[in-house]
Short mmCIF file of N, CA, C and O in Angstrom, two decimals:
data_model
loop_
_atom_site.label_atom_id
_atom_site.label_comp_id
_atom_site.label_asym_id
_atom_site.label_seq_id
_atom_site.Cartn_x
_atom_site.Cartn_y
_atom_site.Cartn_z
N PRO A 228 -69.38 -3.47 -114.30
CA PRO A 228 -70.11 -2.83 -113.21
C PRO A 228 -71.07 -1.76 -113.72
O PRO A 228 -70.89 -1.23 -114.80
N HIS A 229 -72.05 -1.47 -112.91
CA HIS A 229 -73.03 -0.44 -113.24
C HIS A 229 -72.54 0.93 -112.81
O HIS A 229 -71.90 1.06 -111.77
N LEU A 230 -72.86 1.93 -113.59
CA LEU A 230 -72.60 3.31 -113.21
C LEU A 230 -73.96 3.93 -112.92
O LEU A 230 -74.88 3.81 -113.73
N HIS A 231 -74.08 4.58 -111.75
CA HIS A 231 -75.40 5.02 -111.30
C HIS A 231 -75.65 6.52 -111.38
O HIS A 231 -76.67 7.00 -110.93
N SER A 232 -74.69 7.29 -111.92
CA SER A 232 -74.91 8.72 -112.05
C SER A 232 -74.10 9.26 -113.23
O SER A 232 -73.16 8.61 -113.70
N GLY A 233 -74.50 10.43 -113.69
CA GLY A 233 -73.78 11.07 -114.78
C GLY A 233 -72.33 11.33 -114.41
O GLY A 233 -71.42 11.19 -115.23
N TRP A 234 -72.11 11.66 -113.14
CA TRP A 234 -70.76 11.93 -112.67
C TRP A 234 -69.89 10.68 -112.77
O TRP A 234 -68.74 10.75 -113.21
N GLN A 235 -70.46 9.53 -112.38
CA GLN A 235 -69.71 8.27 -112.46
C GLN A 235 -69.35 7.93 -113.90
O GLN A 235 -68.24 7.46 -114.17
N VAL A 236 -70.29 8.19 -114.82
CA VAL A 236 -70.02 7.92 -116.23
C VAL A 236 -68.89 8.82 -116.71
O VAL A 236 -67.94 8.36 -117.36
N ASP A 237 -68.97 10.11 -116.37
CA ASP A 237 -67.90 11.05 -116.75
C ASP A 237 -66.55 10.61 -116.20
O ASP A 237 -65.54 10.64 -116.91
N GLN A 238 -66.53 10.22 -114.94
CA GLN A 238 -65.29 9.78 -114.31
C GLN A 238 -64.71 8.56 -115.02
O GLN A 238 -63.51 8.47 -115.26
N ALA A 239 -65.59 7.61 -115.34
CA ALA A 239 -65.14 6.39 -116.01
C ALA A 239 -64.49 6.71 -117.35
O ALA A 239 -63.44 6.18 -117.70
N ILE A 240 -65.12 7.63 -118.09
CA ILE A 240 -64.61 8.00 -119.42
C ILE A 240 -63.33 8.83 -119.31
O ILE A 240 -62.39 8.64 -120.07
N GLN A 241 -63.28 9.73 -118.32
CA GLN A 241 -62.16 10.67 -118.23
C GLN A 241 -60.91 10.09 -117.56
O GLN A 241 -59.81 10.48 -117.89
N THR A 242 -61.09 9.19 -116.60
CA THR A 242 -59.93 8.77 -115.81
C THR A 242 -59.19 7.56 -116.37
O THR A 242 -58.07 7.29 -115.96
N GLU A 243 -59.79 6.83 -117.28
CA GLU A 243 -59.11 5.65 -117.84
C GLU A 243 -58.08 6.10 -118.87
O GLU A 243 -58.43 6.67 -119.90
N GLU A 244 -56.81 5.84 -118.58
CA GLU A 244 -55.73 6.34 -119.43
C GLU A 244 -55.34 5.39 -120.56
O GLU A 244 -55.00 5.81 -121.66
N ASP A 245 -55.32 4.09 -120.25
CA ASP A 245 -54.70 3.14 -121.17
C ASP A 245 -55.66 2.21 -121.90
O ASP A 245 -55.27 1.56 -122.85
N ARG A 246 -56.87 2.13 -121.39
CA ARG A 246 -57.79 1.15 -121.98
C ARG A 246 -58.99 1.81 -122.64
O ARG A 246 -59.32 2.95 -122.34
N VAL A 247 -59.62 1.07 -123.53
CA VAL A 247 -60.85 1.53 -124.15
C VAL A 247 -61.97 1.38 -123.11
O VAL A 247 -62.03 0.39 -122.39
N VAL A 248 -62.83 2.39 -123.01
CA VAL A 248 -63.99 2.31 -122.12
C VAL A 248 -65.19 1.93 -122.99
O VAL A 248 -65.56 2.66 -123.90
N VAL A 249 -65.74 0.76 -122.70
CA VAL A 249 -66.92 0.28 -123.43
C VAL A 249 -68.12 0.51 -122.52
O VAL A 249 -68.15 0.02 -121.40
N ILE A 250 -69.10 1.28 -123.00
CA ILE A 250 -70.28 1.53 -122.16
C ILE A 250 -71.53 1.04 -122.88
O ILE A 250 -71.76 1.39 -124.04
N ARG A 251 -72.28 0.20 -122.19
CA ARG A 251 -73.56 -0.25 -122.72
C ARG A 251 -74.64 0.59 -122.07
O ARG A 251 -74.87 0.50 -120.88
N PHE A 252 -75.27 1.44 -122.88
CA PHE A 252 -76.39 2.24 -122.40
C PHE A 252 -77.66 1.48 -122.75
O PHE A 252 -77.79 0.99 -123.87
N GLY A 253 -78.59 1.38 -121.81
CA GLY A 253 -79.84 0.69 -122.12
C GLY A 253 -80.64 0.47 -120.86
O GLY A 253 -80.38 1.06 -119.82
N ARG A 254 -81.63 -0.41 -120.98
CA ARG A 254 -82.45 -0.76 -119.81
C ARG A 254 -82.11 -2.17 -119.39
O ARG A 254 -82.15 -3.09 -120.20
N ASP A 255 -81.80 -2.33 -118.11
CA ASP A 255 -81.38 -3.64 -117.62
C ASP A 255 -82.43 -4.72 -117.84
O ASP A 255 -82.11 -5.90 -117.97
N SER A 256 -83.69 -4.32 -117.87
CA SER A 256 -84.77 -5.30 -118.00
C SER A 256 -85.06 -5.67 -119.46
O SER A 256 -85.83 -6.58 -119.72
N ASP A 257 -84.43 -4.98 -120.38
CA ASP A 257 -84.71 -5.22 -121.80
C ASP A 257 -84.03 -6.50 -122.30
O ASP A 257 -82.87 -6.76 -121.97
N GLN A 258 -84.77 -7.26 -123.11
CA GLN A 258 -84.27 -8.53 -123.62
C GLN A 258 -82.98 -8.37 -124.41
O GLN A 258 -82.02 -9.12 -124.23
N THR A 259 -82.95 -7.36 -125.29
CA THR A 259 -81.76 -7.12 -126.11
C THR A 259 -80.55 -6.81 -125.23
O THR A 259 -79.45 -7.29 -125.47
N CYS A 260 -80.79 -6.00 -124.21
CA CYS A 260 -79.71 -5.64 -123.29
C CYS A 260 -79.19 -6.86 -122.53
O CYS A 260 -78.00 -6.99 -122.29
N MET A 261 -80.11 -7.73 -122.15
CA MET A 261 -79.70 -8.93 -121.41
C MET A 261 -78.75 -9.78 -122.25
O MET A 261 -77.74 -10.28 -121.75
N VAL A 262 -79.07 -9.91 -123.54
CA VAL A 262 -78.21 -10.67 -124.45
C VAL A 262 -76.83 -10.00 -124.52
O VAL A 262 -75.79 -10.64 -124.37
N GLN A 263 -76.83 -8.66 -124.72
CA GLN A 263 -75.58 -7.92 -124.83
C GLN A 263 -74.77 -8.00 -123.53
O GLN A 263 -73.56 -8.17 -123.56
N ASP A 264 -75.47 -7.88 -122.40
CA ASP A 264 -74.79 -7.93 -121.10
C ASP A 264 -74.11 -9.28 -120.88
O ASP A 264 -73.00 -9.35 -120.34
N GLU A 265 -74.79 -10.36 -121.29
CA GLU A 265 -74.20 -11.69 -121.16
C GLU A 265 -72.89 -11.78 -121.94
O GLU A 265 -71.89 -12.30 -121.46
N VAL A 266 -72.92 -11.25 -123.16
CA VAL A 266 -71.73 -11.28 -124.02
C VAL A 266 -70.62 -10.43 -123.41
O VAL A 266 -69.47 -10.86 -123.32
N LEU A 267 -70.98 -9.22 -122.96
CA LEU A 267 -69.98 -8.33 -122.35
C LEU A 267 -69.37 -8.97 -121.11
O LEU A 267 -68.16 -8.92 -120.89
N PHE A 268 -70.24 -9.60 -120.30
CA PHE A 268 -69.75 -10.27 -119.09
C PHE A 268 -68.81 -11.40 -119.48
O PHE A 268 -67.77 -11.61 -118.85
N GLY A 269 -69.16 -12.10 -120.55
CA GLY A 269 -68.36 -13.24 -121.00
C GLY A 269 -66.98 -12.85 -121.52
O GLY A 269 -66.03 -13.64 -121.41
N ILE A 270 -66.87 -11.65 -122.09
CA ILE A 270 -65.57 -11.26 -122.67
C ILE A 270 -64.76 -10.34 -121.75
O ILE A 270 -63.60 -10.08 -122.02
N ALA A 271 -65.37 -9.87 -120.65
CA ALA A 271 -64.70 -8.89 -119.78
C ALA A 271 -63.30 -9.34 -119.37
O ALA A 271 -62.35 -8.56 -119.38
N GLU A 272 -63.19 -10.61 -119.01
CA GLU A 272 -61.90 -11.15 -118.56
C GLU A 272 -60.88 -11.18 -119.71
O GLU A 272 -59.71 -10.87 -119.52
N LYS A 273 -61.36 -11.51 -120.90
CA LYS A 273 -60.46 -11.62 -122.06
C LYS A 273 -59.93 -10.28 -122.52
O LYS A 273 -58.85 -10.19 -123.08
N VAL A 274 -60.74 -9.21 -122.35
CA VAL A 274 -60.33 -7.90 -122.87
C VAL A 274 -59.81 -6.96 -121.78
O VAL A 274 -59.52 -5.81 -122.05
N LYS A 275 -59.68 -7.47 -120.55
CA LYS A 275 -59.37 -6.59 -119.42
C LYS A 275 -58.04 -5.84 -119.56
O LYS A 275 -57.86 -4.81 -118.94
N ASN A 276 -57.13 -6.35 -120.38
CA ASN A 276 -55.85 -5.66 -120.55
C ASN A 276 -55.97 -4.41 -121.41
O ASN A 276 -55.16 -3.51 -121.31
N PHE A 277 -56.97 -4.39 -122.30
CA PHE A 277 -57.08 -3.22 -123.18
C PHE A 277 -58.46 -2.58 -123.19
O PHE A 277 -58.69 -1.63 -123.92
N ALA A 278 -59.39 -3.09 -122.37
CA ALA A 278 -60.72 -2.47 -122.33
C ALA A 278 -61.37 -2.68 -120.97
O ALA A 278 -61.11 -3.67 -120.28
N VAL A 279 -62.22 -1.73 -120.60
CA VAL A 279 -62.99 -1.84 -119.37
C VAL A 279 -64.45 -1.61 -119.74
O VAL A 279 -64.76 -0.76 -120.57
N ILE A 280 -65.33 -2.44 -119.19
CA ILE A 280 -66.74 -2.43 -119.60
C ILE A 280 -67.64 -1.92 -118.47
O ILE A 280 -67.49 -2.34 -117.32
N TYR A 281 -68.55 -1.02 -118.82
CA TYR A 281 -69.52 -0.51 -117.84
C TYR A 281 -70.93 -0.60 -118.41
O TYR A 281 -71.11 -0.58 -119.63
N LEU A 282 -71.90 -0.69 -117.51
CA LEU A 282 -73.30 -0.70 -117.89
C LEU A 282 -73.98 0.53 -117.31
O LEU A 282 -73.74 0.88 -116.16
N VAL A 283 -74.82 1.18 -118.11
CA VAL A 283 -75.56 2.35 -117.65
C VAL A 283 -77.02 2.18 -118.01
O VAL A 283 -77.35 1.91 -119.17
N ASP A 284 -77.90 2.32 -117.02
CA ASP A 284 -79.34 2.24 -117.27
C ASP A 284 -79.81 3.64 -117.68
O ASP A 284 -79.67 4.59 -116.91
N ILE A 285 -80.37 3.75 -118.89
CA ILE A 285 -80.72 5.08 -119.41
C ILE A 285 -81.93 5.71 -118.70
O ILE A 285 -82.19 6.90 -118.85
N ASP A 286 -82.66 4.91 -117.92
CA ASP A 286 -83.75 5.48 -117.12
C ASP A 286 -83.19 6.06 -115.82
O ASP A 286 -83.62 7.10 -115.35
N GLU A 287 -82.21 5.36 -115.26
CA GLU A 287 -81.60 5.80 -114.01
C GLU A 287 -80.67 7.00 -114.25
O GLU A 287 -80.59 7.92 -113.43
N VAL A 288 -79.94 6.97 -115.37
CA VAL A 288 -79.00 8.05 -115.71
C VAL A 288 -79.38 8.61 -117.09
O VAL A 288 -78.83 8.18 -118.10
N PRO A 289 -80.33 9.54 -117.13
CA PRO A 289 -80.79 10.06 -118.44
C PRO A 289 -79.90 11.17 -119.00
O PRO A 289 -80.17 11.69 -120.08
N ASP A 290 -78.83 11.51 -118.29
CA ASP A 290 -77.98 12.65 -118.64
C ASP A 290 -77.46 12.62 -120.08
O ASP A 290 -77.26 13.66 -120.70
N PHE A 291 -77.20 11.42 -120.61
CA PHE A 291 -76.54 11.31 -121.92
C PHE A 291 -77.49 10.96 -123.05
O PHE A 291 -77.08 10.88 -124.20
N ASN A 292 -78.76 10.74 -122.72
CA ASN A 292 -79.73 10.30 -123.73
C ASN A 292 -79.82 11.27 -124.91
O ASN A 292 -79.86 10.85 -126.06
N GLY A 293 -79.86 12.56 -124.62
CA GLY A 293 -79.93 13.55 -125.68
C GLY A 293 -78.62 13.71 -126.41
O GLY A 293 -78.56 13.73 -127.64
N MET A 294 -77.54 13.79 -125.65
CA MET A 294 -76.22 14.02 -126.22
C MET A 294 -75.80 12.92 -127.19
O MET A 294 -75.27 13.18 -128.26
N TYR A 295 -76.03 11.67 -126.80
CA TYR A 295 -75.61 10.54 -127.63
C TYR A 295 -76.78 9.91 -128.39
O TYR A 295 -76.62 8.84 -128.98
N GLU A 296 -77.94 10.56 -128.35
CA GLU A 296 -79.13 10.05 -129.04
C GLU A 296 -79.41 8.60 -128.68
O GLU A 296 -79.47 7.73 -129.54
N LEU A 297 -79.56 8.36 -127.40
CA LEU A 297 -79.78 7.00 -126.91
C LEU A 297 -81.26 6.65 -126.88
O LEU A 297 -81.89 6.61 -125.84
N TYR A 298 -81.80 6.41 -128.06
CA TYR A 298 -83.22 6.10 -128.14
C TYR A 298 -83.47 4.61 -128.30
O TYR A 298 -84.59 4.15 -128.25
N ASP A 299 -82.42 3.85 -128.56
CA ASP A 299 -82.58 2.42 -128.78
C ASP A 299 -82.60 1.68 -127.45
O ASP A 299 -82.11 2.18 -126.44
N ALA A 300 -83.12 0.46 -127.49
CA ALA A 300 -83.21 -0.34 -126.28
C ALA A 300 -81.82 -0.64 -125.71
O ALA A 300 -81.62 -0.71 -124.50
N CYS A 301 -80.87 -0.80 -126.61
CA CYS A 301 -79.52 -1.17 -126.18
C CYS A 301 -78.51 -0.51 -127.10
O CYS A 301 -78.57 -0.65 -128.31
N THR A 302 -77.58 0.23 -126.52
CA THR A 302 -76.58 0.95 -127.30
C THR A 302 -75.21 0.72 -126.68
O THR A 302 -75.04 0.88 -125.48
N THR A 303 -74.24 0.34 -127.50
CA THR A 303 -72.88 0.15 -127.00
C THR A 303 -71.99 1.19 -127.65
O THR A 303 -72.01 1.36 -128.87
N MET A 304 -71.22 1.92 -126.80
CA MET A 304 -70.34 2.97 -127.31
C MET A 304 -68.92 2.78 -126.79
O MET A 304 -68.70 2.15 -125.76
N PHE A 305 -67.97 3.36 -127.50
CA PHE A 305 -66.55 3.21 -127.16
C PHE A 305 -65.90 4.57 -126.93
O PHE A 305 -66.13 5.51 -127.69
N PHE A 306 -65.06 4.62 -125.90
CA PHE A 306 -64.33 5.86 -125.59
C PHE A 306 -62.88 5.51 -125.31
O PHE A 306 -62.57 4.43 -124.81
N TYR A 307 -61.99 6.43 -125.64
CA TYR A 307 -60.58 6.24 -125.32
C TYR A 307 -59.99 7.59 -124.95
O TYR A 307 -60.08 8.54 -125.73
N ARG A 308 -59.42 7.67 -123.76
CA ARG A 308 -58.85 8.92 -123.25
C ARG A 308 -59.82 10.09 -123.40
O ARG A 308 -59.47 11.12 -123.97
N ASN A 309 -61.03 9.88 -122.93
CA ASN A 309 -62.07 10.92 -122.90
C ASN A 309 -62.52 11.34 -124.30
O ASN A 309 -63.04 12.42 -124.50
N LYS A 310 -62.31 10.47 -125.29
CA LYS A 310 -62.72 10.79 -126.64
C LYS A 310 -63.64 9.68 -127.15
O LYS A 310 -63.34 8.50 -126.96
N HIS A 311 -64.74 10.08 -127.75
CA HIS A 311 -65.67 9.09 -128.31
C HIS A 311 -65.06 8.53 -129.59
O HIS A 311 -64.74 9.27 -130.50
N ILE A 312 -64.90 7.22 -129.65
CA ILE A 312 -64.33 6.59 -130.83
C ILE A 312 -65.46 6.01 -131.67
O ILE A 312 -66.26 5.22 -131.18
N MET A 313 -65.51 6.41 -132.93
CA MET A 313 -66.57 5.93 -133.80
C MET A 313 -66.10 4.68 -134.55
O MET A 313 -64.90 4.51 -134.81
N VAL A 314 -67.05 3.81 -134.85
CA VAL A 314 -66.74 2.57 -135.55
C VAL A 314 -67.61 2.48 -136.80
O VAL A 314 -68.83 2.56 -136.72
N ASP A 315 -66.96 2.32 -137.95
CA ASP A 315 -67.70 2.15 -139.19
C ASP A 315 -68.09 0.69 -139.32
O ASP A 315 -67.27 -0.17 -139.59
N LEU A 316 -69.37 0.41 -139.07
CA LEU A 316 -69.87 -0.97 -139.11
C LEU A 316 -70.59 -1.26 -140.42
O LEU A 316 -71.15 -2.33 -140.59
N GLY A 317 -70.61 -0.28 -141.31
CA GLY A 317 -71.31 -0.46 -142.57
C GLY A 317 -72.80 -0.18 -142.47
O GLY A 317 -73.55 -0.37 -143.41
N THR A 318 -73.26 0.28 -141.29
CA THR A 318 -74.69 0.49 -141.08
C THR A 318 -75.10 1.94 -141.31
O THR A 318 -76.29 2.24 -141.28
N GLY A 319 -74.14 2.82 -141.50
CA GLY A 319 -74.47 4.22 -141.68
C GLY A 319 -74.42 5.01 -140.38
O GLY A 319 -74.32 6.21 -140.37
N ASN A 320 -74.50 4.32 -139.25
CA ASN A 320 -74.39 4.99 -137.95
C ASN A 320 -73.05 4.60 -137.33
O ASN A 320 -72.89 3.49 -136.85
N ASN A 321 -72.10 5.51 -137.39
CA ASN A 321 -70.75 5.20 -136.88
C ASN A 321 -70.59 5.50 -135.39
O ASN A 321 -69.55 5.23 -134.82
N ASN A 322 -71.60 6.11 -134.78
CA ASN A 322 -71.46 6.53 -133.39
C ASN A 322 -71.56 5.40 -132.38
O ASN A 322 -70.98 5.45 -131.32
N LYS A 323 -72.34 4.37 -132.72
CA LYS A 323 -72.63 3.35 -131.71
C LYS A 323 -73.12 2.07 -132.35
O LYS A 323 -73.48 2.04 -133.52
N ILE A 324 -73.14 1.02 -131.54
CA ILE A 324 -73.75 -0.26 -131.95
C ILE A 324 -75.10 -0.28 -131.26
O ILE A 324 -75.17 -0.27 -130.03
N ASN A 325 -76.19 -0.27 -132.04
CA ASN A 325 -77.50 -0.21 -131.38
C ASN A 325 -78.31 -1.50 -131.55
O ASN A 325 -79.49 -1.50 -131.74
N TRP A 326 -77.58 -2.60 -131.49
CA TRP A 326 -78.24 -3.91 -131.43
C TRP A 326 -77.36 -4.79 -130.55
O TRP A 326 -76.25 -4.43 -130.20
N ALA A 327 -77.86 -5.95 -130.19
CA ALA A 327 -77.06 -6.86 -129.35
C ALA A 327 -76.14 -7.67 -130.26
O ALA A 327 -76.59 -8.37 -131.16
N LEU A 328 -74.86 -7.54 -130.02
CA LEU A 328 -73.88 -8.29 -130.78
C LEU A 328 -73.63 -9.58 -130.01
O LEU A 328 -72.94 -9.58 -129.00
N ALA A 329 -74.24 -10.66 -130.47
CA ALA A 329 -74.26 -11.89 -129.68
C ALA A 329 -72.99 -12.72 -129.81
O ALA A 329 -72.75 -13.62 -129.02
N ASP A 330 -72.18 -12.43 -130.81
CA ASP A 330 -70.96 -13.22 -131.02
C ASP A 330 -69.80 -12.62 -130.23
O ASP A 330 -69.38 -11.50 -130.49
N LYS A 331 -69.30 -13.38 -129.26
CA LYS A 331 -68.23 -12.86 -128.39
C LYS A 331 -66.99 -12.46 -129.17
O LYS A 331 -66.41 -11.41 -128.94
N GLN A 332 -66.58 -13.33 -130.10
CA GLN A 332 -65.35 -13.05 -130.83
C GLN A 332 -65.47 -11.80 -131.69
O GLN A 332 -64.54 -11.01 -131.79
N GLU A 333 -66.65 -11.60 -132.28
CA GLU A 333 -66.85 -10.39 -133.10
C GLU A 333 -66.71 -9.14 -132.25
O GLU A 333 -66.10 -8.16 -132.67
N LEU A 334 -67.28 -9.17 -131.04
CA LEU A 334 -67.21 -8.01 -130.15
C LEU A 334 -65.76 -7.78 -129.69
O LEU A 334 -65.29 -6.64 -129.66
N ILE A 335 -65.06 -8.86 -129.38
CA ILE A 335 -63.65 -8.73 -128.99
C ILE A 335 -62.86 -8.10 -130.14
O ILE A 335 -62.04 -7.20 -129.93
N ASP A 336 -63.12 -8.56 -131.37
CA ASP A 336 -62.41 -8.02 -132.53
C ASP A 336 -62.65 -6.53 -132.69
O ASP A 336 -61.74 -5.76 -132.96
N ILE A 337 -63.92 -6.12 -132.51
CA ILE A 337 -64.26 -4.69 -132.64
C ILE A 337 -63.55 -3.87 -131.57
O ILE A 337 -62.95 -2.84 -131.85
N ILE A 338 -63.59 -4.36 -130.32
CA ILE A 338 -62.94 -3.62 -129.22
C ILE A 338 -61.43 -3.52 -129.48
O ILE A 338 -60.81 -2.49 -129.26
N GLU A 339 -60.86 -4.61 -130.01
CA GLU A 339 -59.43 -4.62 -130.30
C GLU A 339 -59.08 -3.59 -131.39
O GLU A 339 -58.09 -2.86 -131.29
N ILE A 340 -59.91 -3.53 -132.42
CA ILE A 340 -59.68 -2.57 -133.50
C ILE A 340 -59.83 -1.15 -132.98
O ILE A 340 -59.07 -0.25 -133.35
N VAL A 341 -60.83 -0.93 -132.11
CA VAL A 341 -61.03 0.40 -131.51
C VAL A 341 -59.77 0.77 -130.72
O VAL A 341 -59.24 1.88 -130.84
N TYR A 342 -59.27 -0.18 -129.93
CA TYR A 342 -58.07 0.07 -129.11
C TYR A 342 -56.87 0.42 -129.98
O TYR A 342 -56.18 1.41 -129.74
N ARG A 343 -56.62 -0.41 -130.99
CA ARG A 343 -55.46 -0.16 -131.86
C ARG A 343 -55.56 1.17 -132.58
O ARG A 343 -54.59 1.92 -132.65
N GLY A 344 -56.75 1.45 -133.12
CA GLY A 344 -56.95 2.70 -133.85
C GLY A 344 -56.85 3.91 -132.95
O GLY A 344 -56.22 4.91 -133.28
N ALA A 345 -57.49 3.82 -131.77
CA ALA A 345 -57.51 4.95 -130.84
C ALA A 345 -56.10 5.27 -130.34
O ALA A 345 -55.75 6.43 -130.17
N ARG A 346 -55.29 4.24 -130.13
CA ARG A 346 -53.92 4.48 -129.68
C ARG A 346 -53.11 5.22 -130.72
O ARG A 346 -52.16 5.92 -130.40
N LYS A 347 -53.48 5.05 -131.98
CA LYS A 347 -52.79 5.76 -133.06
C LYS A 347 -53.40 7.13 -133.30
O LYS A 347 -53.02 7.83 -134.23
N GLY A 348 -54.40 7.48 -132.48
CA GLY A 348 -55.00 8.80 -132.60
C GLY A 348 -56.19 8.88 -133.54
O GLY A 348 -56.66 9.96 -133.87
N ARG A 349 -56.67 7.74 -133.99
CA ARG A 349 -57.82 7.76 -134.90
C ARG A 349 -59.12 7.91 -134.12
O ARG A 349 -59.31 7.30 -133.09
N GLY A 350 -60.03 8.71 -134.67
CA GLY A 350 -61.33 8.89 -134.04
C GLY A 350 -62.39 8.01 -134.67
O GLY A 350 -63.49 7.85 -134.15
N LEU A 351 -62.02 7.40 -135.83
CA LEU A 351 -62.94 6.50 -136.53
C LEU A 351 -62.17 5.27 -136.96
O LEU A 351 -61.12 5.37 -137.58
N VAL A 352 -62.67 4.11 -136.60
CA VAL A 352 -62.04 2.86 -137.03
C VAL A 352 -63.07 2.06 -137.84
O VAL A 352 -64.26 2.25 -137.70
N VAL A 353 -62.57 1.18 -138.69
CA VAL A 353 -63.46 0.38 -139.54
C VAL A 353 -63.57 -1.02 -138.96
O VAL A 353 -62.57 -1.68 -138.69
N SER A 354 -64.80 -1.45 -138.77
CA SER A 354 -65.07 -2.77 -138.21
C SER A 354 -64.52 -3.87 -139.12
O SER A 354 -64.55 -3.73 -140.35
N PRO A 355 -64.03 -4.98 -138.54
CA PRO A 355 -63.51 -6.07 -139.36
C PRO A 355 -64.62 -6.77 -140.15
O PRO A 355 -64.36 -7.44 -141.13
N LYS A 356 -65.86 -6.58 -139.72
CA LYS A 356 -66.98 -7.22 -140.41
C LYS A 356 -68.00 -6.16 -140.79
O LYS A 356 -68.22 -5.21 -140.06
N ASP A 357 -68.59 -6.33 -141.96
CA ASP A 357 -69.61 -5.38 -142.43
C ASP A 357 -70.98 -5.84 -141.94
O ASP A 357 -71.40 -6.95 -142.23
N TYR A 358 -71.66 -4.97 -141.20
CA TYR A 358 -72.96 -5.34 -140.65
C TYR A 358 -74.12 -4.73 -141.43
O TYR A 358 -75.25 -4.73 -140.97
N SER A 359 -73.83 -4.20 -142.62
CA SER A 359 -74.88 -3.50 -143.37
C SER A 359 -76.03 -4.42 -143.76
O SER A 359 -77.15 -3.99 -143.95
N THR A 360 -75.74 -5.71 -143.90
CA THR A 360 -76.81 -6.64 -144.30
C THR A 360 -77.35 -7.42 -143.12
O THR A 360 -78.11 -8.36 -143.28
N LYS A 361 -76.96 -7.01 -141.91
CA LYS A 361 -77.41 -7.73 -140.72
C LYS A 361 -78.94 -7.69 -140.60
O LYS A 361 -79.56 -8.69 -140.32
N TYR A 362 -79.51 -6.51 -140.85
CA TYR A 362 -80.97 -6.40 -140.79
C TYR A 362 -81.49 -6.25 -142.21
O TYR A 362 -81.19 -5.29 -142.88
N ARG A 363 -82.26 -7.18 -142.64
CA ARG A 363 -82.87 -7.06 -143.97
C ARG A 363 -84.25 -6.48 -143.77
O ARG A 363 -85.09 -7.07 -143.12
N TYR A 364 -84.46 -5.29 -144.32
CA TYR A 364 -85.75 -4.63 -144.11
C TYR A 364 -86.77 -5.14 -145.10
O TYR A 364 -86.48 -5.34 -146.25
#
């Protein structure tokens, strides 16, 4: 579901006790976001026991753009019990995934690792796959 205000985003992050909160920040009309949204929609049912997924349009809700440095077209972030969980993807940016992860199973694996790590109190988890070579410059 979409969150339409900063308050709704805060509530979503703060009130979820048992599951990972996955938030896709971006523009609904953006091509990259559309790809990511399709994948998130496709896995929502499979991960519903340990994760809840929300979409936030960064133009409609600009409250977090500065705080989380949301300058990319599409950014996916993870939270657990009101805490931002970082993921080491091998890209150097552990705060977020700022590209569309088109593989459903890879995204499920990452969410699962975030869930397992966060439950043990970890603020940083290591991705099962290294994405450092995903973009060849």
